CSV table of C-alpha atoms and ligand atoms in Angstrom, one decimal:
chain,number,residue,atom,x,y,z
A,1,MET,CA,4.8,-11.1,-179.7
A,2,ALA,CA,4.1,-9.2,-183.2
A,3,PRO,CA,3.0,-5.6,-183.3
A,4,PRO,CA,-0.6,-5.4,-183.0
A,5,ALA,CA,-1.2,-2.6,-185.7
A,6,GLU,CA,-0.9,-3.0,-189.5
A,7,LYS,CA,1.9,-1.0,-190.9
A,8,HIS,CA,3.9,-0.4,-193.8
A,9,GLY,CA,7.3,1.6,-193.3
A,10,PHE,CA,8.1,4.0,-195.9
A,11,ALA,CA,11.8,3.0,-195.0
A,12,ALA,CA,11.3,-0.7,-196.3
A,13,GLY,CA,13.3,-0.9,-199.5
A,14,ALA,CA,11.1,-1.9,-202.5
A,15,ALA,CA,11.9,-4.8,-204.4
A,16,ALA,CA,14.9,-4.3,-207.1
A,17,ARG,CA,13.8,-5.3,-210.3
A,18,PRO,CA,10.6,-3.4,-211.9
A,19,PRO,CA,8.2,-5.3,-213.7
A,20,SER,CA,7.5,-2.6,-216.1
A,21,PRO,CA,8.8,1.1,-216.2
A,22,ASP,CA,6.3,2.3,-214.1
A,23,TRP,CA,6.0,-0.6,-211.9
A,24,THR,CA,2.4,-2.0,-212.6
A,25,ILE,CA,1.7,-5.7,-213.2
A,26,ASP,CA,-1.8,-7.3,-213.9
A,27,GLN,CA,-4.2,-7.6,-211.3
A,28,ALA,CA,-5.1,-11.1,-212.5
A,29,TRP,CA,-8.1,-11.0,-210.7
A,30,GLU,CA,-9.2,-14.3,-211.9
A,31,ARG,CA,-6.2,-16.0,-210.5
A,32,TYR,CA,-7.1,-15.0,-206.7
A,33,THR,CA,-7.7,-18.0,-204.8
A,34,PRO,CA,-11.0,-18.7,-202.6
A,35,GLN,CA,-8.4,-18.8,-199.6
A,36,GLU,CA,-7.3,-15.2,-200.6
A,37,HIS,CA,-10.8,-14.0,-200.7
A,38,ALA,CA,-11.8,-15.8,-197.8
A,39,THR,CA,-8.9,-13.6,-195.8
A,40,TRP,CA,-10.3,-10.3,-197.9
A,41,LYS,CA,-13.8,-11.4,-196.1
A,42,VAL,CA,-12.5,-12.1,-192.6
A,43,LEU,CA,-10.8,-8.5,-192.8
A,44,TYR,CA,-13.5,-6.8,-194.4
A,45,GLU,CA,-16.2,-8.1,-191.9
A,46,ARG,CA,-13.9,-7.3,-188.9
A,47,GLN,CA,-13.3,-3.6,-190.2
A,48,SER,CA,-17.3,-2.9,-191.5
A,49,ARG,CA,-18.5,-3.8,-187.9
A,50,LEU,CA,-15.8,-1.3,-186.1
A,51,LEU,CA,-16.1,1.8,-188.8
A,52,PRO,CA,-19.5,3.0,-188.5
A,53,GLY,CA,-19.1,5.6,-185.9
A,54,ARG,CA,-15.6,5.9,-185.9
A,55,ALA,CA,-14.7,6.6,-189.7
A,56,CYS,CA,-15.6,9.9,-191.0
A,57,ASN,CA,-18.6,10.5,-192.7
A,58,GLU,CA,-16.7,10.7,-196.3
A,59,PHE,CA,-14.9,7.5,-195.7
A,60,ILE,CA,-18.2,5.6,-195.1
A,61,ALA,CA,-19.9,7.6,-198.3
A,62,GLY,CA,-17.0,6.5,-200.5
A,63,MET,CA,-17.2,2.9,-199.4
A,64,ARG,CA,-20.7,2.7,-200.1
A,65,ALA,CA,-20.5,3.9,-203.7
A,66,LEU,CA,-17.8,1.9,-204.6
A,67,PRO,CA,-18.2,-1.9,-205.8
A,68,ILE,CA,-16.3,-3.1,-202.7
A,69,GLU,CA,-17.7,-6.4,-201.3
A,70,ALA,CA,-17.2,-8.8,-198.3
A,71,ASP,CA,-17.3,-11.9,-200.3
A,72,ARG,CA,-14.3,-10.9,-202.7
A,73,ILE,CA,-11.1,-9.2,-203.3
A,74,PRO,CA,-12.2,-6.0,-205.6
A,75,ASP,CA,-11.8,-6.0,-209.4
A,76,PHE,CA,-9.6,-2.9,-210.0
A,77,ARG,CA,-11.3,-2.4,-213.4
A,78,ARG,CA,-14.5,-2.0,-211.5
A,79,LEU,CA,-12.9,0.5,-209.1
A,80,SER,CA,-11.4,2.7,-211.5
A,81,ASP,CA,-14.6,3.0,-213.6
A,82,ALA,CA,-16.6,4.2,-210.5
A,83,LEU,CA,-13.6,6.4,-209.3
A,84,MET,CA,-12.9,7.8,-212.8
A,85,LYS,CA,-16.7,9.0,-212.7
A,86,ALA,CA,-16.2,10.6,-209.5
A,87,THR,CA,-13.1,12.0,-209.2
A,88,GLY,CA,-10.9,11.0,-212.4
A,89,TRP,CA,-8.7,8.4,-210.2
A,90,GLN,CA,-7.9,4.9,-211.4
A,91,VAL,CA,-6.5,2.2,-209.3
A,92,VAL,CA,-3.5,0.2,-211.1
A,93,ALA,CA,-1.7,-2.9,-209.6
A,94,VAL,CA,1.9,-2.9,-208.2
A,95,PRO,CA,3.7,-6.0,-206.4
A,96,GLY,CA,4.3,-4.1,-203.1
A,97,LEU,CA,6.3,-0.9,-202.2
A,98,VAL,CA,7.6,0.9,-205.2
A,99,PRO,CA,10.3,3.4,-205.4
A,100,ASP,CA,9.5,7.2,-204.1
A,101,GLU,CA,9.6,8.5,-207.6
A,102,VAL,CA,7.3,5.9,-209.3
A,103,PHE,CA,4.7,6.3,-206.3
A,104,PHE,CA,4.7,9.7,-206.7
A,105,GLU,CA,4.5,9.9,-210.2
A,106,HIS,CA,1.4,7.6,-210.0
A,107,LEU,CA,-0.4,9.8,-207.8
A,108,ALA,CA,0.4,13.1,-209.6
A,109,ASN,CA,-1.3,11.7,-212.8
A,110,ARG,CA,-4.3,10.4,-210.4
A,111,ARG,CA,-3.5,6.8,-210.4
A,112,PHE,CA,-3.2,5.2,-207.1
A,113,PRO,CA,-0.6,1.8,-206.8
A,114,ALA,CA,-2.1,-0.9,-205.0
A,115,GLY,CA,-0.7,-3.8,-203.7
A,116,GLN,CA,-1.7,-7.0,-205.9
A,117,PHE,CA,-1.2,-9.5,-203.1
A,118,ILE,CA,-3.2,-10.1,-200.0
A,119,ARG,CA,-1.9,-11.1,-196.6
A,120,ARG,CA,-1.5,-14.9,-195.7
A,121,PRO,CA,-3.7,-15.5,-192.9
A,122,GLU,CA,-1.0,-15.9,-190.2
A,123,GLN,CA,-0.3,-11.9,-191.2
A,124,LEU,CA,-3.9,-10.8,-190.5
A,125,ASP,CA,-2.9,-8.0,-188.0
A,126,TYR,CA,0.6,-7.2,-189.2
A,127,LEU,CA,2.4,-6.7,-192.3
A,128,GLU,CA,5.5,-4.9,-193.8
A,129,GLU,CA,4.3,-4.1,-196.9
A,130,PRO,CA,1.0,-2.5,-197.9
A,131,ASP,CA,-1.3,-5.5,-199.8
A,132,VAL,CA,-4.8,-5.3,-201.6
A,133,PHE,CA,-6.6,-4.9,-197.9
A,134,HIS,CA,-4.6,-2.1,-196.9
A,135,ASP,CA,-4.6,-0.1,-200.3
A,136,VAL,CA,-7.9,-0.7,-201.4
A,137,PHE,CA,-10.1,-0.9,-198.1
A,138,GLY,CA,-7.8,1.7,-196.7
A,139,HIS,CA,-6.9,4.4,-199.1
A,140,VAL,CA,-9.6,4.1,-201.8
A,141,PRO,CA,-12.9,5.3,-200.0
A,142,MET,CA,-11.5,8.6,-199.3
A,143,LEU,CA,-10.4,9.0,-203.2
A,144,MET,CA,-13.8,9.1,-203.9
A,145,HIS,CA,-14.1,12.5,-202.1
A,146,PRO,CA,-13.1,15.6,-204.3
A,147,VAL,CA,-11.0,17.4,-201.9
A,148,PHE,CA,-9.1,14.4,-200.7
A,149,ALA,CA,-8.5,13.5,-204.4
A,150,ASP,CA,-7.0,16.8,-204.9
A,151,TYR,CA,-4.9,16.6,-201.8
A,152,MET,CA,-3.2,13.1,-203.1
A,153,GLN,CA,-2.4,14.4,-206.7
A,154,ALA,CA,-0.7,17.7,-204.8
A,155,TYR,CA,1.1,15.0,-202.5
A,156,GLY,CA,2.6,13.3,-205.7
A,157,GLU,CA,3.5,16.5,-207.3
A,158,GLY,CA,5.0,17.8,-204.3
A,159,GLY,CA,6.9,14.6,-203.5
A,160,LEU,CA,8.7,15.0,-207.0
A,161,ARG,CA,9.7,18.4,-205.6
A,162,ALA,CA,10.6,17.6,-202.2
A,163,GLN,CA,13.0,15.0,-203.3
A,164,ARG,CA,14.9,17.7,-205.7
A,165,LEU,CA,15.0,19.9,-202.6
A,166,GLY,CA,16.1,17.2,-200.3
A,167,VAL,CA,13.1,17.7,-197.8
A,168,LEU,CA,11.5,14.3,-198.8
A,169,PRO,CA,11.4,13.1,-195.0
A,170,GLN,CA,9.5,16.6,-194.1
A,171,LEU,CA,6.8,15.6,-196.8
A,172,ALA,CA,6.6,12.5,-196.0
A,173,ARG,CA,5.6,12.7,-192.6
A,174,VAL,CA,2.8,15.2,-193.7
A,175,TYR,CA,1.5,12.4,-195.6
A,176,TRP,CA,2.0,10.0,-192.8
A,177,TYR,CA,0.1,12.2,-190.2
A,178,THR,CA,-2.7,12.9,-192.9
A,179,VAL,CA,-3.3,10.3,-195.5
A,180,GLU,CA,-2.3,7.2,-193.1
A,181,PHE,CA,-3.1,8.1,-189.6
A,182,GLY,CA,-5.0,11.3,-189.8
A,183,LEU,CA,-8.0,11.9,-187.6
A,184,VAL,CA,-10.9,14.5,-188.3
A,185,GLU,CA,-13.1,16.5,-186.0
A,186,GLN,CA,-16.7,15.6,-186.9
A,187,ASP,CA,-20.3,15.7,-185.3
A,188,GLY,CA,-18.5,17.0,-182.1
A,189,GLY,CA,-16.0,14.1,-181.8
A,190,LEU,CA,-13.2,12.7,-183.4
A,191,ARG,CA,-13.1,10.3,-186.9
A,192,ILE,CA,-10.8,8.2,-188.5
A,193,TYR,CA,-10.0,9.3,-192.6
A,194,GLY,CA,-6.4,7.6,-192.3
A,195,SER,CA,-5.8,4.4,-194.2
A,196,GLY,CA,-3.6,2.9,-191.6
A,197,ILE,CA,-5.8,3.2,-189.2
A,198,ALA,CA,-9.2,2.3,-191.3
A,199,SER,CA,-7.5,-0.8,-192.4
A,200,SER,CA,-6.4,-1.9,-189.0
A,201,SER,CA,-8.6,-3.5,-186.2
A,202,ALA,CA,-6.8,-2.8,-183.3
A,203,GLU,CA,-5.4,0.6,-184.4
A,204,SER,CA,-9.3,1.8,-185.4
A,205,VAL,CA,-10.2,1.3,-181.6
A,206,PHE,CA,-6.8,2.8,-180.2
A,207,ALA,CA,-6.5,5.9,-182.3
A,208,LEU,CA,-9.8,6.9,-180.9
A,209,GLU,CA,-10.5,5.4,-177.7
A,210,ASP,CA,-7.4,4.1,-175.7
A,211,PRO,CA,-5.9,6.9,-173.3
A,212,SER,CA,-2.5,6.2,-173.9
A,213,PRO,CA,-2.1,8.3,-177.4
A,214,ASN,CA,-2.0,12.2,-177.8
A,215,ARG,CA,-4.4,13.5,-180.2
A,216,LEU,CA,-3.2,17.3,-181.0
A,217,ARG,CA,-4.7,19.6,-183.7
A,218,PHE,CA,-2.8,19.6,-187.0
A,219,ASP,CA,0.0,22.0,-187.6
A,220,LEU,CA,1.7,21.8,-190.8
A,221,GLU,CA,5.2,22.8,-189.4
A,222,ARG,CA,5.2,20.4,-186.4
A,223,VAL,CA,4.2,17.9,-188.3
A,224,MET,CA,7.1,18.3,-190.8
A,225,ARG,CA,9.4,17.9,-187.6
A,226,THR,CA,7.8,15.2,-186.1
A,227,ARG,CA,9.2,11.7,-186.5
A,228,TYR,CA,6.7,8.7,-186.7
A,229,ARG,CA,6.6,5.1,-185.7
A,230,ILE,CA,6.5,2.4,-188.6
A,231,ASP,CA,6.1,-0.7,-186.5
A,232,ASP,CA,3.7,0.0,-183.7
A,233,PHE,CA,0.7,2.0,-183.0
A,234,GLN,CA,1.3,6.0,-183.5
A,235,GLU,CA,1.9,7.7,-180.2
A,236,THR,CA,0.6,11.0,-181.6
A,237,TYR,CA,-2.5,11.4,-184.0
A,238,PHE,CA,-2.8,14.9,-185.4
A,239,VAL,CA,-6.5,16.3,-186.1
A,240,ILE,CA,-7.7,18.2,-188.8
A,241,ARG,CA,-10.9,20.4,-188.8
A,242,ASP,CA,-12.4,18.9,-191.7
A,243,MET,CA,-11.7,18.1,-195.2
A,244,ASP,CA,-11.2,21.4,-196.5
A,245,GLU,CA,-8.0,21.7,-194.3
A,246,LEU,CA,-6.7,19.4,-196.8
A,247,LEU,CA,-7.5,21.7,-199.5
A,248,GLU,CA,-5.7,24.5,-197.9
A,249,LEU,CA,-2.7,22.1,-197.4
A,250,ALA,CA,-3.0,21.3,-201.2
A,251,ARG,CA,-2.8,24.9,-202.5
A,252,ILE,CA,0.0,26.6,-200.2
A,253,ASP,CA,3.6,26.9,-201.2
A,254,PHE,CA,5.4,24.1,-199.2
A,255,GLY,CA,8.6,26.0,-200.0
A,256,PRO,CA,9.1,28.5,-197.8
A,257,ILE,CA,8.1,26.2,-194.7
A,258,TYR,CA,10.8,23.8,-196.1
A,259,GLU,CA,13.2,26.5,-195.5
A,260,ARG,CA,11.8,27.5,-192.0
A,261,VAL,CA,12.0,23.8,-190.8
A,262,ARG,CA,15.3,22.8,-192.3
A,263,GLY,CA,17.9,22.8,-189.3
A,264,GLN,CA,15.3,23.3,-186.6
A,265,PRO,CA,15.3,20.5,-183.9
A,266,GLU,CA,13.0,17.7,-184.6
A,267,PHE,CA,10.3,16.1,-182.2
A,268,GLU,CA,9.9,12.6,-180.8
A,269,PRO,CA,6.5,10.7,-181.7
A,270,GLY,CA,5.5,11.3,-178.5
A,271,ASP,CA,6.5,14.8,-177.6
A,272,VAL,CA,3.9,17.2,-176.4
A,273,LEU,CA,5.0,20.9,-176.7
A,274,PRO,CA,3.9,24.0,-174.8
A,275,THR,CA,2.8,25.4,-178.4
A,276,ASP,CA,0.2,22.4,-179.0
A,277,ARG,CA,-3.0,22.4,-179.0
A,278,VAL,CA,-3.9,19.6,-177.4
A,279,ILE,CA,-7.2,17.6,-177.9
A,280,THR,CA,-6.4,14.9,-175.5
A,281,ARG,CA,-3.0,14.3,-173.6
A,282,GLY,CA,-2.2,10.8,-173.6
A,283,THR,CA,-0.9,8.9,-170.6
A,284,GLY,CA,1.6,7.2,-172.8
A,285,ALA,CA,1.0,3.9,-171.0
A,286,TYR,CA,0.9,1.7,-174.1
A,287,HIS,CA,4.3,2.7,-175.7
A,288,ALA,CA,5.7,2.7,-171.9
A,289,ALA,CA,4.8,-0.8,-171.4
A,290,ARG,CA,6.1,-2.0,-174.9
A,291,ARG,CA,9.6,-0.3,-174.4
A,292,ARG,CA,9.7,-2.3,-170.9
A,293,GLU,CA,8.9,-5.5,-172.7
A,294,ARG,CA,11.9,-5.1,-175.1
B,1,HBI,N1,4.9,2.2,-202.7
B,1,HBI,N2,3.1,0.8,-202.8
B,1,HBI,C1,3.5,1.7,-202.6
B,1,HBI,N3,2.7,2.5,-201.3
B,1,HBI,C2,3.3,3.5,-200.2
B,1,HBI,O1,2.1,4.2,-199.9
B,1,HBI,C3,4.2,3.9,-201.0
B,1,HBI,C4,5.2,3.3,-202.0
B,1,HBI,N4,6.4,3.7,-202.2
B,1,HBI,C5,7.0,4.8,-201.5
B,1,HBI,C6,6.1,5.6,-200.5
B,1,HBI,N5,5.2,5.1,-200.3
B,1,HBI,C7,6.9,6.5,-199.5
B,1,HBI,O2,7.7,6.5,-199.6
B,1,HBI,C8,6.6,8.0,-199.7
B,1,HBI,O3,5.0,8.3,-199.6
B,1,HBI,C9,7.3,8.9,-199.1
B,2,FE,FE1,-0.9,3.6,-197.1
């Protein structure tokens, strides 16, 4: 059985031959086939039904303000026009996963590299590399928000530095548990802002409503030390207070924190520690069942 979650693994190797020095390609929007637009529509309609009341207000507002429609794969030129006016970001097309340095360099310059291709109909719920649905539907709405937009740029800058310092895995976990799988407290409940959740039908329900996963207050050092799953739903979601918590993360110097975290033990994806601020203690039932299946 294919894992039910849509995921793209950072561990997966990017294609070996760059199409250009910065890995960008032409989106060639005119060349998408009717079948490809139809795949977009299936995914778009499914998520549009699920996200009201589940995605955070910032995500919904971003989506509304963008030229993203059900019937067709968005044209990156039109997305970039809207983004540029709102937060100074652009969307550029890439073939799929790109090398870390290339990815960071784009983000540091407020360019979001989005997969040009769309998944095949038999891969609706699972794929290894980020495609146009995950990247555009999942990531681009939050880039309309000024704080989130700055946070993403800071991640690009921080990524280049983390690489030099040999702490990229620690930084990548912060990205994973915020940008990809983050939850936020809002209107007396929890809401989705992470793109990996927002672009996955099964995980957008699982992350909020299933009794299995842990939901813990976000803590930077704790997250830097926590491994994550790339092939299934997360066992733990970390919850921020509001978008301004990302602003604080974008501003603080990670240098001294990397030094503290270096050499300290790491945590498994499902661990709950005595020091954690627990919002929901998960039953772990989902992943326990998956382990028995193997
Ligand atoms: N490339 N296209 C693309 N999308 C990603 O999310 C991505 C990538 N390359 C590297 C990468 N992510 C991660 O390894 C870093 O965020 C750590
Ligand atoms: Fe992503």
